[in-house]
Coordinates of C-alpha atoms in Angstrom, one line a residue:
Chain A
M295 CA 49.5 -97.9 -25.5
F296 CA 47.4 -97.5 -22.4
A297 CA 47.4 -101.1 -21.9
Y298 CA 51.4 -100.7 -21.9
V299 CA 51.7 -98.3 -19.1
E300 CA 48.9 -100.1 -17.3
S301 CA 51.0 -103.5 -17.4
L302 CA 54.2 -101.5 -16.2
R303 CA 52.5 -99.9 -13.1
M304 CA 51.0 -103.2 -12.2
A305 CA 54.4 -105.1 -12.7
L306 CA 55.8 -102.4 -10.5
S307 CA 52.9 -102.6 -7.8
A308 CA 53.2 -106.3 -7.6
I309 CA 57.3 -105.9 -7.1
W310 CA 56.7 -103.1 -5.0
D311 CA 53.9 -105.7 -2.8
N312 CA 57.0 -108.3 -2.4
K313 CA 59.8 -105.7 -1.9
L314 CA 62.4 -108.3 0.4
R315 CA 61.1 -111.5 -2.1
A316 CA 62.3 -109.1 -5.4
A317 CA 65.8 -107.6 -3.3
L318 CA 66.4 -111.4 -2.2
T319 CA 65.8 -113.3 -5.9
T320 CA 68.0 -110.2 -7.6
L321 CA 71.5 -111.0 -5.7
G322 CA 72.6 -113.6 -8.5
I323 CA 72.1 -110.5 -10.6
I324 CA 73.8 -108.0 -8.6
I325 CA 76.6 -110.0 -8.4
G326 CA 76.7 -110.9 -12.0
I327 CA 76.8 -107.1 -12.3
L328 CA 79.0 -106.1 -10.0
A329 CA 81.5 -108.9 -10.8
V330 CA 81.7 -107.8 -15.1
T331 CA 81.9 -103.7 -14.0
L332 CA 84.4 -104.1 -11.2
M333 CA 86.7 -106.3 -13.9
G334 CA 86.1 -103.7 -16.3
T335 CA 87.2 -101.3 -13.5
L336 CA 90.1 -103.5 -13.2
I337 CA 91.4 -103.8 -16.4
S338 CA 91.1 -100.3 -16.7
G339 CA 93.1 -99.9 -13.9
L340 CA 95.7 -102.5 -14.6
D341 CA 96.1 -101.2 -18.4
R342 CA 96.6 -97.5 -16.9
S343 CA 99.8 -98.2 -14.8
F344 CA 100.9 -100.8 -17.4
E345 CA 100.9 -98.1 -19.6
K346 CA 102.3 -95.6 -16.9
S347 CA 105.1 -98.3 -16.7
M348 CA 105.8 -99.3 -20.3
S349 CA 106.9 -95.6 -20.8
F350 CA 110.0 -96.1 -18.3
L351 CA 111.0 -99.0 -21.4
G352 CA 110.3 -96.9 -24.2
R353 CA 109.0 -98.8 -27.4
D354 CA 111.9 -98.2 -29.5
V355 CA 114.3 -99.2 -27.1
L356 CA 116.3 -102.5 -27.6
Y357 CA 117.6 -104.9 -24.8
I358 CA 120.5 -106.9 -25.1
S359 CA 121.0 -109.0 -22.7
K360 CA 121.6 -112.8 -21.8
H361 CA 118.4 -114.3 -21.4
E362 CA 115.1 -113.7 -22.9
W363 CA 112.8 -111.8 -20.4
F364 CA 109.9 -114.1 -20.6
G365 CA 112.0 -116.9 -22.2
Q366 CA 112.0 -120.7 -21.9
E367 CA 115.8 -121.6 -21.8
E368 CA 117.0 -123.5 -19.0
W369 CA 119.0 -121.2 -16.6
W370 CA 122.5 -123.1 -17.4
E371 CA 122.0 -122.6 -20.5
I372 CA 122.2 -118.9 -19.9
R373 CA 124.5 -119.2 -17.6
N374 CA 127.2 -120.7 -19.9
R375 CA 125.9 -117.6 -22.3
P376 CA 128.9 -115.0 -22.3
D377 CA 128.8 -111.7 -21.2
L378 CA 128.2 -108.7 -22.8
K379 CA 131.3 -105.9 -22.9
V380 CA 130.9 -102.6 -23.3
D381 CA 132.8 -102.4 -27.0
Y382 CA 130.0 -103.6 -28.3
I383 CA 128.3 -100.6 -28.1
E384 CA 130.9 -98.8 -29.8
K385 CA 130.4 -101.5 -32.7
L386 CA 127.0 -101.4 -32.6
K387 CA 126.8 -97.5 -33.3
N388 CA 129.5 -97.8 -35.8
Q389 CA 127.8 -101.0 -37.7
S390 CA 124.2 -99.8 -38.0
K391 CA 122.3 -97.1 -39.1
Y392 CA 119.4 -97.4 -37.2
V393 CA 120.9 -97.2 -33.4
I394 CA 120.6 -93.4 -32.0
A395 CA 121.7 -93.8 -28.7
A396 CA 123.2 -97.0 -26.8
A397 CA 124.3 -97.4 -23.2
P398 CA 125.5 -100.4 -21.1
V399 CA 124.5 -100.5 -18.4
A400 CA 125.8 -102.6 -14.9
M401 CA 123.9 -102.9 -11.6
R402 CA 124.6 -104.7 -8.3
S403 CA 122.1 -103.4 -5.1
V404 CA 124.1 -101.6 -2.4
N405 CA 123.6 -99.4 0.7
I406 CA 124.1 -95.5 0.4
T407 CA 124.7 -93.4 3.3
R408 CA 125.1 -90.0 4.7
K409 CA 126.6 -89.3 7.9
D410 CA 123.9 -91.1 10.5
E411 CA 121.3 -91.7 7.6
M412 CA 121.0 -94.5 5.0
A413 CA 119.1 -95.2 2.1
M414 CA 119.2 -99.4 1.8
G415 CA 118.7 -102.2 -0.7
I416 CA 119.4 -99.2 -3.8
N417 CA 119.5 -100.1 -7.3
L418 CA 123.1 -99.2 -8.5
A419 CA 123.5 -98.6 -12.1
G420 CA 126.9 -98.0 -13.7
T421 CA 126.6 -96.9 -17.1
T422 CA 127.7 -94.0 -19.4
P423 CA 125.7 -90.5 -20.1
E424 CA 123.9 -92.0 -23.3
F425 CA 122.3 -93.3 -20.5
A426 CA 120.2 -89.7 -20.3
Q427 CA 118.7 -90.9 -23.6
T428 CA 117.6 -94.7 -23.6
A429 CA 116.6 -94.4 -20.5
F430 CA 113.2 -92.1 -20.4
M431 CA 114.2 -90.5 -17.2
N432 CA 114.1 -86.4 -16.3
I433 CA 116.6 -84.9 -14.1
E434 CA 114.9 -82.9 -11.9
S435 CA 117.3 -80.8 -10.3
G436 CA 121.6 -80.4 -11.2
R437 CA 122.6 -82.4 -13.8
F438 CA 123.9 -86.1 -14.9
Y439 CA 127.1 -86.4 -15.3
T440 CA 129.7 -85.6 -18.6
E441 CA 131.4 -87.9 -20.8
G442 CA 134.6 -86.3 -19.1
E443 CA 133.3 -87.5 -15.8
D444 CA 132.7 -90.8 -17.4
R445 CA 135.8 -91.3 -18.9
S446 CA 138.5 -90.5 -15.8
G447 CA 136.2 -92.3 -13.4
A448 CA 135.1 -89.8 -11.4
R449 CA 133.2 -90.4 -8.0
V450 CA 130.3 -88.5 -9.4
I451 CA 126.3 -89.7 -8.4
A452 CA 123.0 -88.8 -9.4
I453 CA 120.4 -90.4 -7.2
G454 CA 117.1 -91.1 -7.3
Y455 CA 113.7 -88.6 -6.2
D456 CA 113.6 -91.3 -3.2
V457 CA 117.1 -91.7 -2.6
A458 CA 117.2 -88.0 -2.4
N459 CA 114.3 -87.6 0.1
A460 CA 115.8 -90.3 2.6
L461 CA 119.2 -88.5 2.8
F462 CA 118.7 -85.0 2.9
E463 CA 115.3 -84.7 4.1
N464 CA 115.5 -80.5 4.1
E465 CA 118.2 -79.6 2.0
N466 CA 119.2 -80.1 -1.0
P467 CA 121.2 -82.7 -1.9
I468 CA 123.0 -80.9 -5.3
G469 CA 127.0 -81.3 -4.2
K470 CA 127.1 -82.9 -1.2
K471 CA 128.8 -86.2 -0.1
V472 CA 127.3 -89.8 0.4
K473 CA 129.5 -92.9 0.8
I474 CA 128.8 -96.2 -0.7
G475 CA 130.7 -98.4 1.5
N476 CA 133.7 -96.8 2.2
Y477 CA 133.6 -95.0 -1.7
V478 CA 132.8 -91.2 -1.1
F479 CA 130.6 -89.7 -4.4
R480 CA 129.7 -86.1 -5.2
V481 CA 126.0 -85.8 -5.6
V482 CA 125.3 -83.7 -9.1
G483 CA 121.8 -85.0 -10.0
V484 CA 118.5 -85.6 -8.5
T485 CA 116.0 -87.6 -11.3
E486 CA 112.3 -87.2 -11.2
K487 CA 109.8 -89.1 -9.6
Q488 CA 108.9 -91.6 -11.9
G489 CA 106.9 -94.4 -9.5
K490 CA 106.4 -97.8 -9.6
F491 CA 107.5 -100.1 -12.2
L492 CA 104.3 -103.0 -13.2
G493 CA 104.6 -102.2 -9.3
L494 CA 106.9 -104.0 -8.4
F495 CA 110.5 -102.6 -8.1
S496 CA 110.7 -98.0 -7.3
M497 CA 112.6 -96.3 -10.4
D498 CA 113.2 -93.7 -7.4
N499 CA 115.5 -96.0 -5.5
R500 CA 118.1 -96.2 -7.5
A501 CA 121.5 -94.0 -8.2
I502 CA 123.5 -94.3 -11.2
I503 CA 127.4 -93.9 -11.0
P504 CA 129.9 -93.9 -14.5
L505 CA 130.5 -96.7 -16.1
G506 CA 134.5 -96.7 -15.2
T507 CA 133.9 -95.8 -11.6
Y508 CA 131.3 -98.8 -11.5
Q509 CA 133.4 -101.7 -12.9
R510 CA 137.0 -99.8 -11.3
L511 CA 135.4 -99.8 -7.7
F512 CA 132.9 -102.8 -7.8
A513 CA 132.8 -105.6 -10.5
R514 CA 135.2 -105.4 -14.0
R515 CA 133.0 -108.5 -15.2
G516 CA 129.6 -109.9 -14.3
W517 CA 126.1 -108.9 -15.0
M518 CA 125.5 -106.1 -17.9
R519 CA 122.8 -105.3 -20.1
L520 CA 123.2 -103.2 -23.4
D521 CA 120.2 -100.2 -24.0
V522 CA 120.0 -99.2 -27.7
K523 CA 117.4 -96.7 -28.6
V524 CA 116.9 -97.2 -32.2
D525 CA 114.6 -95.1 -35.1
D526 CA 111.1 -95.3 -34.0
E527 CA 110.0 -95.5 -37.7
H528 CA 112.2 -98.8 -38.1
I529 CA 112.2 -100.8 -34.8
D530 CA 111.9 -104.1 -36.7
E531 CA 114.3 -103.9 -39.2
A532 CA 116.5 -102.2 -36.2
K533 CA 116.2 -105.6 -34.7
D534 CA 116.9 -107.8 -37.2
E535 CA 120.2 -105.8 -38.2
I536 CA 121.2 -105.6 -34.6
I537 CA 120.4 -109.5 -34.1
A538 CA 122.9 -109.8 -37.3
I539 CA 125.9 -107.6 -36.1
M540 CA 126.0 -109.6 -32.4
R541 CA 126.0 -112.8 -34.2
R542 CA 129.1 -111.5 -36.1
L543 CA 130.8 -110.0 -33.1
R544 CA 129.7 -113.4 -31.2
G545 CA 131.3 -114.8 -34.2
L546 CA 128.3 -117.5 -34.9
R547 CA 127.9 -120.5 -37.2
P548 CA 124.9 -120.0 -38.9
E549 CA 124.0 -123.2 -37.6
E550 CA 124.4 -122.3 -33.9
K551 CA 121.6 -120.2 -31.5
N552 CA 121.6 -116.8 -30.5
D553 CA 123.7 -116.7 -27.3
F554 CA 122.1 -113.5 -26.2
A555 CA 118.7 -111.9 -26.5
V556 CA 117.8 -108.7 -28.0
N557 CA 114.1 -107.5 -25.8
Q558 CA 112.2 -105.2 -26.3
Q559 CA 108.3 -103.9 -24.4
D560 CA 106.9 -106.0 -26.9
A561 CA 107.6 -108.9 -24.6
F562 CA 106.0 -107.2 -21.0
R563 CA 102.8 -106.4 -23.6
Q564 CA 102.3 -110.1 -24.5
Q565 CA 102.8 -111.2 -21.0
Y566 CA 100.1 -108.6 -20.3
Q567 CA 97.6 -109.8 -22.7
T568 CA 98.0 -113.1 -22.0
M569 CA 97.0 -112.1 -18.0
K570 CA 94.1 -110.2 -18.9
I571 CA 92.8 -112.7 -20.8
A572 CA 93.6 -114.5 -17.9
I573 CA 91.5 -111.7 -15.4
G574 CA 88.6 -110.9 -18.0
G575 CA 87.9 -114.7 -18.5
T576 CA 87.7 -115.1 -15.3
G577 CA 85.4 -112.2 -14.3
L578 CA 83.1 -113.3 -17.9
F579 CA 83.0 -116.4 -16.0
I580 CA 82.0 -115.5 -12.7
T581 CA 79.9 -113.1 -14.3
V582 CA 78.0 -115.4 -16.4
L583 CA 77.5 -118.3 -14.1
S584 CA 76.1 -115.7 -11.6
L585 CA 73.9 -114.8 -14.1
V586 CA 72.5 -117.7 -15.0
V587 CA 71.7 -118.7 -11.2
G588 CA 70.4 -115.6 -10.8
G589 CA 68.1 -116.3 -13.9
I590 CA 66.8 -119.5 -12.7
G591 CA 66.4 -117.7 -9.4
I592 CA 63.9 -115.6 -10.8
M593 CA 62.5 -117.9 -13.3
N594 CA 61.7 -119.9 -9.8
I595 CA 60.1 -116.7 -7.7
M596 CA 58.3 -115.7 -11.1
F597 CA 56.8 -119.5 -10.8
V598 CA 55.4 -118.8 -7.5
S599 CA 54.5 -115.4 -8.4
V600 CA 51.7 -116.9 -11.1
K601 CA 50.7 -119.7 -8.4
E602 CA 49.8 -117.4 -6.1
R603 CA 48.4 -115.2 -8.1
T604 CA 46.2 -117.5 -9.8
K605 CA 43.5 -116.1 -9.3
E606 CA 44.2 -112.5 -9.9
I607 CA 45.1 -113.9 -13.6
G608 CA 41.7 -115.2 -13.6
V609 CA 39.4 -112.3 -12.3
R610 CA 42.0 -110.1 -15.1
K611 CA 40.8 -113.2 -17.9
A612 CA 37.1 -112.9 -17.1
V613 CA 37.3 -109.1 -17.0
G614 CA 38.8 -109.2 -20.2
A615 CA 42.5 -109.5 -20.3
T616 CA 44.0 -110.9 -23.2
Q617 CA 47.2 -113.4 -23.0
G618 CA 49.5 -111.0 -24.3
S619 CA 48.4 -108.3 -21.7
I620 CA 48.9 -111.0 -19.1
M621 CA 52.3 -111.8 -20.3
R622 CA 53.6 -108.6 -20.6
Q623 CA 52.4 -108.3 -17.1
F624 CA 54.3 -111.0 -15.6
L625 CA 57.7 -110.6 -18.1
L626 CA 57.5 -106.8 -17.1
E627 CA 57.9 -107.7 -13.4
A628 CA 60.4 -110.4 -14.7
L629 CA 62.2 -107.6 -16.6
F630 CA 62.2 -105.2 -13.6
I631 CA 63.3 -107.4 -10.8
C632 CA 66.6 -107.6 -13.1
L633 CA 66.7 -104.0 -13.9
F634 CA 66.5 -103.2 -10.3
G635 CA 69.5 -105.6 -9.3
G636 CA 71.3 -104.4 -12.5
A637 CA 70.7 -100.8 -11.3
V638 CA 72.0 -101.7 -7.5
G639 CA 75.0 -104.0 -9.2
I640 CA 76.2 -100.3 -10.7
V641 CA 75.4 -98.3 -7.8
L642 CA 78.1 -101.0 -5.8
A643 CA 80.0 -101.0 -8.6
L644 CA 80.4 -97.5 -8.5
G645 CA 81.0 -97.5 -4.8
G646 CA 84.1 -100.5 -5.7
S647 CA 85.6 -98.4 -8.3
F648 CA 86.1 -95.9 -6.1
L649 CA 87.9 -97.1 -3.2
I650 CA 89.9 -98.9 -6.1
D651 CA 91.0 -95.6 -7.6
K652 CA 91.7 -94.4 -3.8
F653 CA 93.5 -97.3 -2.7
V654 CA 94.7 -100.0 -5.0
F655 CA 95.2 -97.8 -8.3
P656 CA 93.8 -95.3 -10.8
S657 CA 91.0 -96.7 -12.5
T658 CA 87.8 -95.5 -13.9
M659 CA 84.7 -97.8 -14.6
P660 CA 83.7 -97.8 -18.0
V661 CA 80.3 -96.5 -19.0
S662 CA 79.8 -99.2 -21.8
L663 CA 80.7 -101.7 -19.7
A664 CA 77.8 -100.2 -17.4
L665 CA 75.6 -99.9 -20.1
I666 CA 75.7 -103.4 -21.3
S667 CA 75.8 -104.9 -18.1
L668 CA 72.0 -103.5 -17.6
I669 CA 71.3 -104.7 -21.0
L670 CA 72.7 -108.0 -19.6
S671 CA 70.4 -108.1 -17.1
S672 CA 67.1 -107.0 -18.7
V673 CA 67.7 -110.0 -21.5
V674 CA 68.2 -112.3 -18.3
G675 CA 65.0 -110.9 -17.0
V676 CA 63.4 -111.3 -20.1
V677 CA 64.9 -115.2 -20.5
A678 CA 64.0 -115.6 -16.9
G679 CA 60.7 -114.5 -17.1
L680 CA 59.6 -116.4 -20.7
A681 CA 58.3 -119.6 -19.1
P682 CA 56.5 -118.4 -15.8
S683 CA 54.6 -115.6 -18.4
Y684 CA 53.6 -118.0 -20.8
K685 CA 52.4 -120.5 -18.1
A686 CA 50.1 -117.5 -16.4
A687 CA 48.8 -116.0 -20.1
R688 CA 48.0 -119.9 -21.0
L689 CA 46.1 -120.2 -18.1
D690 CA 43.0 -121.4 -18.4
P691 CA 40.4 -118.4 -16.9
I692 CA 37.6 -121.0 -15.4
E693 CA 40.1 -123.1 -13.8
A694 CA 41.9 -120.1 -12.4
L695 CA 39.3 -118.3 -10.9
R696 CA 38.0 -121.6 -9.2
Y697 CA 42.1 -121.8 -7.5
E698 CA 42.0 -121.1 -4.0
Chain B
M1460 CA 18.3 -107.1 -34.5
A1461 CA 19.9 -110.1 -33.7
D1462 CA 18.8 -111.8 -30.7
L1463 CA 21.3 -111.2 -28.2
I1464 CA 22.2 -115.4 -26.9
K1465 CA 21.4 -117.4 -29.8
L1466 CA 22.4 -121.4 -28.3
N1467 CA 22.6 -124.6 -31.4
G1468 CA 22.8 -127.7 -30.0
L1469 CA 25.6 -126.7 -28.2
Q1470 CA 27.6 -128.9 -25.9
R1471 CA 30.6 -129.2 -23.5
Y1472 CA 31.9 -132.9 -23.1
Y1473 CA 34.8 -133.5 -20.5
E1474 CA 37.6 -136.4 -20.6
V1475 CA 37.5 -137.2 -17.2
G1476 CA 39.8 -140.4 -16.4
G1477 CA 39.0 -141.6 -19.7
E1478 CA 35.4 -141.3 -19.3
T1479 CA 33.6 -139.0 -21.1
V1480 CA 31.3 -136.0 -18.9
K1481 CA 28.7 -134.3 -20.7
A1482 CA 28.5 -131.6 -19.0
L1483 CA 26.0 -129.8 -21.8
D1484 CA 24.9 -132.0 -23.9
G1485 CA 22.5 -130.1 -26.8
V1486 CA 21.4 -127.3 -25.4
D1487 CA 18.9 -125.0 -27.8
L1488 CA 18.3 -121.5 -26.0
I1489 CA 17.7 -118.0 -27.4
I1490 CA 18.0 -115.0 -25.0
N1491 CA 16.4 -111.7 -25.7
H1492 CA 17.9 -108.2 -24.8
N1493 CA 16.5 -106.6 -21.6
E1494 CA 15.5 -110.1 -20.2
Y1495 CA 15.9 -111.0 -16.7
I1496 CA 16.3 -114.9 -16.7
S1497 CA 17.9 -117.4 -13.9
I1498 CA 19.4 -120.8 -13.7
M1499 CA 18.7 -123.5 -11.7
G1500 CA 19.6 -126.4 -10.8
P1501 CA 21.0 -129.2 -8.4
S1502 CA 25.0 -129.2 -8.4
G1503 CA 26.3 -131.2 -11.2
S1504 CA 23.5 -130.2 -13.6
G1505 CA 25.4 -128.6 -16.2
K1506 CA 24.8 -125.2 -15.3
S1507 CA 28.2 -123.6 -13.9
T1508 CA 29.6 -124.9 -17.4
M1509 CA 26.4 -123.1 -18.9
M1510 CA 27.4 -119.7 -17.4
N1511 CA 31.2 -120.0 -18.5
M1512 CA 29.5 -121.0 -21.8
I1513 CA 27.7 -118.0 -22.0
G1514 CA 30.4 -115.9 -20.3
C1515 CA 32.6 -116.7 -23.0
L1516 CA 35.1 -118.4 -21.0
D1517 CA 34.4 -122.1 -22.6
S1518 CA 34.1 -123.0 -25.8
P1519 CA 31.9 -125.5 -27.0
T1520 CA 32.6 -128.8 -27.4
D1521 CA 30.1 -129.0 -30.4
G1522 CA 27.2 -126.9 -31.5
T1523 CA 27.0 -122.7 -31.9
Y1524 CA 26.8 -119.9 -29.9
E1525 CA 26.0 -116.5 -31.6
F1526 CA 26.6 -113.5 -29.5
E1527 CA 24.2 -110.1 -31.3
G1528 CA 25.0 -112.4 -34.3
E1529 CA 28.8 -113.2 -33.7
K1530 CA 29.8 -116.5 -33.6
V1531 CA 31.4 -117.1 -30.6
H1532 CA 31.9 -121.0 -31.1
E1533 CA 34.6 -119.9 -34.3
M1534 CA 36.6 -117.3 -31.8
D1535 CA 40.1 -118.0 -30.9
D1536 CA 41.3 -117.0 -27.0
N1537 CA 41.8 -112.9 -27.6
Q1538 CA 38.5 -113.1 -29.2
L1539 CA 36.9 -114.4 -26.8
A1540 CA 38.7 -111.9 -24.2
S1541 CA 37.3 -109.0 -26.4
I1542 CA 34.0 -109.8 -26.1
R1543 CA 34.2 -110.8 -22.8
N1544 CA 35.5 -107.2 -22.0
R1545 CA 33.3 -105.6 -23.6
K1546 CA 29.8 -107.5 -23.8
I1547 CA 30.0 -109.1 -20.6
G1548 CA 30.0 -108.3 -16.8
F1549 CA 30.2 -110.9 -14.2
V1550 CA 29.2 -111.2 -11.0
F1551 CA 31.2 -114.1 -8.7
Q1552 CA 29.7 -116.4 -5.9
T1553 CA 33.1 -115.2 -3.7
F1554 CA 33.2 -111.5 -5.9
N1555 CA 36.5 -112.2 -7.2
L1556 CA 38.0 -108.1 -6.2
L1557 CA 41.7 -108.0 -6.2
P1558 CA 42.2 -107.4 -2.5
K1559 CA 45.5 -105.1 -3.3
L1560 CA 43.2 -102.4 -5.4
T1561 CA 40.7 -100.0 -4.2
A1562 CA 37.4 -100.2 -5.1
L1563 CA 37.7 -97.8 -7.4
R1564 CA 40.6 -99.4 -8.6
N1565 CA 38.6 -102.6 -9.0
V1566 CA 36.0 -101.1 -10.8
E1567 CA 38.9 -99.8 -13.6
L1568 CA 40.3 -102.8 -14.3
P1569 CA 37.8 -103.9 -17.2
L1570 CA 38.6 -100.4 -18.8
I1571 CA 42.2 -100.8 -18.1
Y1572 CA 42.1 -104.1 -20.7
A1573 CA 39.7 -101.7 -23.3
N1574 CA 41.9 -99.5 -23.8
I1575 CA 40.8 -96.7 -22.1
P1576 CA 42.5 -93.5 -21.2
K1577 CA 42.6 -93.1 -17.5
D1578 CA 41.0 -89.8 -17.1
E1579 CA 38.0 -91.2 -18.6
R1580 CA 38.3 -94.9 -17.4
L1581 CA 38.1 -93.1 -13.3
E1582 CA 35.1 -91.1 -14.2
L1583 CA 33.5 -94.0 -15.6
A1584 CA 34.1 -96.1 -12.7
E1585 CA 33.0 -93.1 -10.7
I1586 CA 29.6 -93.4 -12.3
A1587 CA 29.5 -97.1 -12.0
M1588 CA 30.1 -96.8 -8.4
D1589 CA 27.7 -94.5 -8.3
K1590 CA 24.6 -97.1 -9.8
V1591 CA 25.1 -99.3 -6.8
S1592 CA 25.8 -96.0 -4.1
L1593 CA 29.0 -96.4 -3.3
T1594 CA 30.4 -93.7 -3.9
D1595 CA 31.6 -92.9 -0.1
R1596 CA 33.7 -96.0 0.1
M1597 CA 35.7 -95.7 -3.2
H1598 CA 39.2 -95.4 -1.6
H1599 CA 38.7 -98.4 0.6
K1600 CA 40.1 -102.2 -0.1
P1601 CA 38.3 -104.9 -0.3
N1602 CA 39.4 -105.7 3.5
E1603 CA 37.8 -102.7 4.8
L1604 CA 34.6 -103.5 3.2
S1605 CA 31.4 -105.8 4.3
G1606 CA 30.2 -109.0 2.5
G1607 CA 27.3 -106.9 0.9
Q1608 CA 29.3 -103.9 -0.2
R1609 CA 32.4 -106.0 -2.0
Q1610 CA 29.7 -107.3 -4.1
R1611 CA 28.2 -103.8 -4.8
V1612 CA 31.5 -103.4 -5.8
A1613 CA 31.6 -106.4 -8.0
I1614 CA 28.6 -105.0 -9.4
A1615 CA 29.9 -102.1 -10.3
R1616 CA 33.0 -103.9 -12.3
A1617 CA 30.8 -105.5 -14.3
L1618 CA 28.7 -102.1 -15.2
V1619 CA 31.5 -100.2 -15.6
T1620 CA 31.9 -101.2 -19.6
N1621 CA 28.4 -100.7 -20.3
P1622 CA 28.3 -104.8 -21.3
S1623 CA 25.1 -106.5 -22.7
I1624 CA 24.9 -109.0 -20.5
I1625 CA 25.6 -109.3 -16.6
L1626 CA 26.1 -112.6 -15.6
A1627 CA 25.8 -113.1 -11.8
D1628 CA 26.6 -116.6 -10.7
E1629 CA 25.0 -117.4 -7.1
P1630 CA 25.6 -114.2 -6.6
T1631 CA 24.0 -114.2 -2.6
G1632 CA 25.7 -117.2 -2.0
N1633 CA 28.3 -115.5 0.6
L1634 CA 26.1 -112.8 2.0
D1635 CA 23.8 -112.6 5.1
S1636 CA 19.7 -112.5 4.4
K1637 CA 19.9 -108.8 4.6
S1638 CA 22.6 -108.0 2.2
G1639 CA 21.3 -110.7 0.3
V1640 CA 18.0 -109.0 -0.4
E1641 CA 20.0 -105.5 -1.1
I1642 CA 21.9 -107.0 -3.7
M1643 CA 18.7 -108.3 -5.4
D1644 CA 17.4 -105.1 -5.2
V1645 CA 20.2 -103.7 -7.2
F1646 CA 19.5 -107.0 -10.0
D1647 CA 16.2 -105.4 -10.8
E1648 CA 16.7 -102.4 -10.8
L1649 CA 19.6 -102.7 -12.9
H1650 CA 17.1 -104.5 -14.9
N1651 CA 14.3 -102.1 -14.9
E1652 CA 17.2 -99.4 -16.5
G1653 CA 17.3 -102.2 -19.6
N1654 CA 20.2 -104.1 -18.3
T1655 CA 20.0 -107.8 -19.6
I1656 CA 20.4 -110.1 -16.4
I1657 CA 21.3 -113.5 -15.8
L1658 CA 21.4 -115.3 -12.5
V1659 CA 22.9 -118.6 -11.3
T1660 CA 20.9 -120.0 -8.2
H1661 CA 20.1 -123.1 -6.7
E1662 CA 17.7 -120.8 -4.4
A1663 CA 14.2 -120.6 -5.3
Y1664 CA 13.0 -117.6 -3.9
I1665 CA 16.6 -115.5 -5.5
A1666 CA 15.7 -116.9 -8.8
K1667 CA 11.8 -115.6 -8.4
H1668 CA 13.4 -112.0 -8.6
A1669 CA 13.6 -113.1 -12.5
H1670 CA 11.4 -113.1 -14.8
R1671 CA 12.2 -116.3 -16.7
T1672 CA 13.6 -119.3 -15.1
I1673 CA 15.3 -122.1 -16.9
H1674 CA 16.1 -125.3 -15.3
I1675 CA 18.7 -127.5 -16.1
L1676 CA 19.2 -131.2 -15.3
D1677 CA 22.0 -133.5 -16.9
G1678 CA 23.4 -130.9 -19.3
R1679 CA 20.1 -130.3 -20.7
I1680 CA 17.4 -127.9 -20.2
E1681 CA 14.7 -129.2 -18.2
K1682 CA 11.9 -126.7 -18.1
D1683 CA 12.1 -122.8 -19.4
A1684 CA 8.8 -121.1 -18.2
Q1685 CA 8.6 -117.2 -17.9
N1686 CA 7.9 -116.7 -14.0
K1687 CA 4.5 -115.7 -12.9
T1688 CA 5.1 -113.1 -10.5
T1689 CA 6.7 -111.0 -12.8
K1690 CA 4.6 -108.2 -12.7
Q1691 CA 4.2 -107.8 -8.7
R1692 CA 7.9 -107.9 -8.8
K1693 CA 8.2 -104.8 -11.3
Q1694 CA 6.3 -102.1 -9.2
P1695 CA 8.1 -102.1 -6.1
S1696 CA 11.5 -101.9 -7.9
K1697 CA 10.8 -99.1 -10.1
K1698 CA 8.7 -97.4 -7.4
K1699 CA 12.6 -97.8 -5.7
A1700 CA 14.2 -96.6 -9.2
T1701 CA 12.2 -92.4 -8.4
L1702 CA 13.3 -92.0 -5.4

């Protein structure tokens, strides 16, 4: 028992005597631990923002469009596919038992002006009031437009949070007029702040008008998406059913391929998983590499340490140190160099995580990863220390005493 | 009581470049408790090997070695370490103190490997330091001590486990003559207190402190005799011990 405490004390004082050397040696370990913990932090942050983005889509909403989101089809194939039509919506609702709400969405980029203010590059969506159900958005102030307004082609508009801020700095936008080109719209609602989708485009940088109005003013034909909210307990059945209905509407023969696509959140999820594995794999590779290099460095420095202290080992053996106690002393030394490196790595990672959290995206350093890191560095220490410690333990005391 | 040390036909051969060097070539020797022995011989005679053998740092090629009845020639490394720890105190020519530890910590060292709790260790180490009259230098590091003081620390380290035998290999070899005399006085006194001491030396005037001198040549005992001056030498040391 005392022997263990003493081995520990001796190992620590040996490290203390060679502080700088130990610190330099441990650099590989520090980098390795830093890499693994920062990677963990990064992934946790990505997870969080990914899940937030996914909440814009909704697990139970199917998106029918001309192409697969992450499809492999050639562009000309997609180009030749027929456009989706508004009247599919009614047919889908009538023929499917799983559809809860459905909205056609047409979209284009416009500039919105008000007096001297202009909001540029706004995503203008033309859709039906059911969009409020399929789109996971809340109206912050005012209201969404009504069925009646939709049918009559009223010039009403719901604007995103950022658009409202840009055009109406200190005013209530409800009831005010804005212009798209030469057409005047009356603002009826402002949508709640939502943030960016996958960090790419802002959900607050959009405006929504009735589909009828949209078609009359901007385009009768062209790109359109059908958003279909289905019973969330039967998503897979709903998807199959919708594909069947769509094929029937399109009049496809059994041997013909689908000329449309039914997308869902899962497509993003799969894509994201692939990316996550790539990030994780890279991080793991860097970690393993630097840990191995760090381990070799420690092994090297331990061999030097054993050589330098040959005489000391001789003296210790002469006064009764067993092979075991010498081995223990050097193993503990290697172990503590690594643990020290691991601790420094974790402290640096904590700092790095804090910066990522503050300036990149919200994230936390997983505690379990920090623990794994510490265990990892102890394993590296023990493995790296084995050969030098064994060498020290096996030294012939007579030879060692004679060593100068 | 068994003999303290009993060597029987002890051999130690080395292979050096395909040739066999007979460092010890059949040594028979009995050493009793409280003997004061010097081992003499020219360099290469085998006296260092003899010292390493008696000190359980080395194992014989052939022959038997019994230490207080325990068969040393059959022991493994851990048993040898244990017997070195408990039964043998070494004093080296070059002191062999650990430079980063204080004198007291150096003296404490063997007790660590004897698994003795810290408080007791420090107490025993202080007693040993007192025996070599160095209580005022306990917290100095070796490089802050004179040669004679360092060797006294080394002697304290040898004493601290209360060993059966103290082995000193040229203990005055690195000291000036005045310090050498002081160190020999310490050994004389330790012997008077009942310790068994073996000195390895090639200096006749050092060897004369002992009561028995063993001459080694070519790995064999050439001469083993009691010293004539034994009785005269005992007197002054005893007087000193009572001071």
